[in-house]
Coordinates of C-alpha atoms and ligand atoms in Angstrom, one line a residue:
M1 CA 97.6 102.2 111.7
T2 CA 99.9 99.7 113.5
H3 CA 103.5 100.9 113.5
R4 CA 105.8 98.4 111.8
P5 CA 109.3 98.9 113.0
T6 CA 111.9 99.6 110.3
R7 CA 115.0 97.5 110.0
W8 CA 116.8 100.7 110.9
E9 CA 114.8 101.1 114.1
L10 CA 115.2 97.4 115.1
A11 CA 119.0 97.8 114.8
G12 CA 118.9 100.5 117.5
E13 CA 122.3 101.6 118.6
G14 CA 123.8 99.4 115.9
N15 CA 123.2 102.2 113.4
R16 CA 124.6 105.1 115.3
G17 CA 127.8 105.0 113.3
Y18 CA 126.0 106.6 110.3
G19 CA 125.2 109.9 112.1
A20 CA 128.7 110.1 113.7
K21 CA 130.4 109.4 110.4
F22 CA 128.5 112.2 108.5
A23 CA 128.9 114.6 111.5
Q24 CA 132.6 114.1 111.1
L25 CA 132.6 114.5 107.3
V26 CA 130.6 117.7 107.5
A27 CA 132.9 119.1 110.2
E28 CA 135.9 118.3 108.0
G29 CA 134.3 120.0 105.1
S30 CA 134.3 116.7 103.1
D31 CA 132.0 116.1 100.1
V32 CA 128.8 114.6 101.2
D33 CA 126.7 115.7 98.2
G34 CA 127.3 112.9 95.7
E35 CA 123.7 111.6 95.6
A36 CA 122.4 115.2 95.5
R37 CA 124.4 116.1 92.5
L38 CA 122.8 113.2 90.5
A39 CA 119.4 114.1 91.9
D40 CA 119.9 117.7 90.8
V41 CA 120.5 116.8 87.1
L42 CA 117.2 114.9 87.0
V43 CA 115.0 117.9 87.7
P44 CA 114.4 121.4 86.5
R45 CA 115.4 124.3 88.7
G46 CA 113.2 125.0 91.7
A47 CA 111.8 121.4 91.6
R48 CA 109.7 119.9 94.4
V49 CA 111.8 117.1 95.9
L50 CA 110.7 114.5 98.5
D51 CA 113.6 113.0 100.5
V52 CA 112.4 109.8 102.1
G53 CA 114.6 108.6 105.0
S54 CA 116.5 111.9 105.0
G55 CA 118.7 110.8 107.9
M56 CA 121.0 113.5 109.2
G57 CA 119.8 115.7 106.3
R58 CA 122.8 116.0 104.0
V59 CA 121.0 115.1 100.7
S60 CA 118.0 117.4 101.4
A61 CA 120.3 120.2 102.5
A62 CA 122.4 119.9 99.4
L63 CA 119.3 120.0 97.2
Q64 CA 117.8 122.9 99.1
A65 CA 121.1 124.8 98.6
R66 CA 120.7 124.2 94.9
G67 CA 117.3 126.0 94.9
H68 CA 114.9 123.0 95.1
R69 CA 111.8 122.9 97.4
V70 CA 112.6 120.0 99.6
V71 CA 110.3 118.0 101.9
A72 CA 112.4 115.7 104.2
V73 CA 110.9 112.8 106.0
E74 CA 112.7 110.9 108.7
P75 CA 111.4 108.6 111.5
D76 CA 114.6 108.3 113.6
A77 CA 114.3 110.9 116.4
T78 CA 118.1 111.1 117.0
L79 CA 118.7 111.7 113.3
V80 CA 115.9 114.3 113.1
E81 CA 117.6 116.2 116.0
Q82 CA 121.0 115.9 114.3
S83 CA 119.5 117.1 111.0
R84 CA 117.8 120.2 112.7
R85 CA 121.1 121.0 114.5
T86 CA 123.3 120.6 111.4
Y87 CA 120.9 122.3 108.9
P88 CA 118.6 124.6 110.8
D89 CA 117.0 125.9 107.6
L90 CA 115.9 122.4 106.5
E91 CA 112.4 121.4 107.7
V92 CA 112.1 117.8 108.5
I93 CA 108.8 115.8 109.0
H94 CA 109.5 113.4 111.9
A95 CA 107.6 110.4 110.6
D96 CA 107.8 107.1 108.8
I97 CA 106.9 107.5 105.1
L98 CA 104.0 105.0 105.7
E99 CA 102.6 107.1 108.5
A100 CA 103.4 110.7 107.3
D101 CA 100.5 112.9 106.2
L102 CA 101.3 113.3 102.5
T103 CA 98.0 114.7 101.3
G104 CA 99.6 118.1 100.5
L105 CA 102.1 116.4 98.3
R106 CA 99.7 114.3 96.2
A107 CA 100.8 114.3 92.5
S108 CA 103.1 117.2 93.0
V109 CA 106.6 115.8 93.5
D110 CA 109.1 116.1 90.6
L111 CA 111.6 113.8 92.3
A112 CA 111.5 111.5 95.2
V113 CA 114.9 110.3 96.5
L114 CA 115.4 107.2 98.6
V115 CA 119.2 107.1 98.7
G116 CA 121.8 105.8 101.0
N117 CA 120.2 102.3 101.5
V118 CA 116.7 103.5 102.6
M119 CA 115.0 100.7 100.7
V120 CA 116.9 97.9 102.5
F121 CA 116.0 99.4 105.9
V122 CA 112.2 99.8 105.6
A123 CA 110.1 97.5 107.7
A124 CA 110.0 93.9 106.5
G125 CA 107.3 93.3 103.9
T126 CA 106.6 97.0 103.4
E127 CA 108.7 97.6 100.3
R128 CA 105.8 97.8 97.8
E129 CA 103.8 99.9 100.1
V130 CA 106.6 102.4 100.5
L131 CA 107.0 102.6 96.7
R132 CA 103.2 102.9 96.2
R133 CA 103.1 105.8 98.7
V134 CA 106.0 107.5 96.9
R135 CA 104.3 106.9 93.5
A136 CA 101.2 108.7 94.8
T137 CA 103.2 111.8 95.4
L138 CA 104.7 112.0 91.9
A139 CA 103.6 114.7 89.5
P140 CA 103.1 113.6 85.9
G141 CA 106.6 113.2 84.7
G142 CA 107.9 112.8 88.2
R143 CA 110.7 110.4 88.9
V144 CA 112.4 108.5 91.8
L145 CA 116.1 108.1 92.5
V146 CA 116.9 105.0 94.6
G147 CA 120.2 103.7 95.8
F148 CA 121.2 100.7 97.9
H149 CA 123.5 97.8 98.4
P150 CA 121.7 94.7 96.9
V151 CA 123.9 92.4 98.9
D152 CA 126.5 92.7 101.7
G153 CA 125.2 96.1 102.8
P154 CA 125.1 97.2 106.4
T155 CA 124.7 94.2 108.7
T156 CA 121.2 95.2 109.8
A157 CA 119.9 95.7 106.3
R158 CA 118.3 93.1 104.1
D159 CA 119.6 91.7 100.8
Y160 CA 117.5 93.0 97.9
S161 CA 118.2 91.6 94.4
P162 CA 117.8 93.9 91.4
D163 CA 115.1 91.5 90.0
E164 CA 113.1 91.6 93.2
F165 CA 113.3 95.4 93.4
A166 CA 112.4 95.8 89.8
G167 CA 109.3 93.6 90.4
D168 CA 108.3 95.6 93.5
A169 CA 108.7 98.9 91.6
T170 CA 106.6 97.7 88.7
A171 CA 103.9 96.4 91.1
A172 CA 103.9 99.8 92.7
G173 CA 103.1 101.6 89.4
L174 CA 106.7 102.6 88.6
R175 CA 108.8 102.0 85.6
V176 CA 112.5 101.2 85.7
D177 CA 114.2 103.6 83.3
H178 CA 117.8 103.2 84.3
L179 CA 120.0 101.0 86.5
F180 CA 123.5 102.2 87.2
G181 CA 126.3 101.0 89.5
S182 CA 127.0 104.3 91.2
Y183 CA 125.8 107.9 91.6
E184 CA 128.5 108.8 89.0
L185 CA 126.6 106.6 86.5
H186 CA 129.1 103.7 86.3
P187 CA 127.7 100.6 84.6
A188 CA 125.4 98.3 86.7
S189 CA 127.4 96.3 89.2
P190 CA 126.6 93.7 91.9
D191 CA 128.0 96.0 94.6
Y192 CA 125.6 98.9 94.5
A193 CA 122.4 99.7 92.6
V194 CA 121.3 103.2 91.6
W195 CA 117.9 103.3 90.0
V196 CA 116.0 106.0 88.1
L197 CA 112.2 105.2 88.1
S198 CA 109.3 107.1 86.6
R199 CA 105.5 106.8 86.8
D200 CA 104.3 103.8 84.6
D201 CA 102.1 106.2 82.7
A202 CA 105.0 108.4 81.6
P203 CA 105.8 108.6 77.9
G204 CA 109.0 107.0 76.6
A205 CA 110.6 103.6 77.1
P206 CA 113.3 102.3 79.5
T207 CA 116.7 102.7 78.0
S208 CA 119.4 101.2 80.2
F209 CA 117.9 98.6 82.7
G210 CA 121.0 96.5 82.8
H211 CA 120.6 92.7 82.9
A212 CA 124.3 92.2 83.1
L213 CA 124.3 91.4 86.9
Ligands
SAM1 C1 121.5 104.8 106.0 S1 120.2 105.9 106.5 C2 120.4 107.0 105.0 C3 119.9 108.4 105.3 C4 120.0 109.4 104.2 N1 119.2 109.0 103.1 C5 121.4 109.5 103.6 O1 121.7 109.0 102.6 O2 122.3 110.2 104.3 C6 118.7 105.0 106.1 C7 117.5 105.8 106.6 O3 116.3 105.2 106.1 C8 115.3 105.6 107.1 N2 114.1 104.8 106.9 C9 114.0 103.4 106.9 N3 112.7 103.1 106.7 C10 112.0 104.2 106.5 C11 110.6 104.5 106.3 N4 109.7 103.5 106.3 N5 110.2 105.8 106.2 C12 111.2 106.8 106.2 N6 112.5 106.6 106.4 C13 112.9 105.3 106.6 C14 116.0 105.3 108.4 O4 115.3 105.9 109.5 C15 117.4 105.9 108.1 O5 117.5 107.2 108.5

């Protein structure tokens, strides 16, 4: 398979501030678990969680500390090294989600997380493919937590409107159940989008896909 460079990878040193920022926050003992707290309430205890674009590992580590079985996937070698140094007990698969061997995870994941702007950093034109790969890992009843800046995010990221993302999620076999404005479940807002998706064959109906943007 031809490697398609992610927007994160193309930015090169332009993205190094992320790792340095979280290294400092962890060293200061600051709270870096916000996304993980929301993820934790979406699953039963001891759930299987797939963290796509796990970065320096903070979300995976926080979920592992809460007793979940976490698979972390991250293609950036510098971040994988930082993650292994910061959280030695967390196993990280060093790969792009489009290239990682996910056969062992097929239809087994209770929750996939793509938080902290992962979806606006994937390689151009691969958004649906990424979501389809994630969909294939989901157990019946499995869900996906996604969070990104739809506009005015990091300079090297793309803009991604809620309507376009919802269309891509639907095309990938996912259903939009909720759209919030933060990981603390504020109402939908143009500044940040937090999505809860499920398999399109899941029972129930979407409840709060806000169209107020
Ligand atoms: C801003 S960082 C967020 C990291 C982490 N999720 C967090 O919130 O701390 C975005 C991450 O997405 C990763 N990423 C981008 N495209 C990816 C892909 N196709 N597969 C896996 N990770 C990807 C990047 O390598 C980068 O580590």
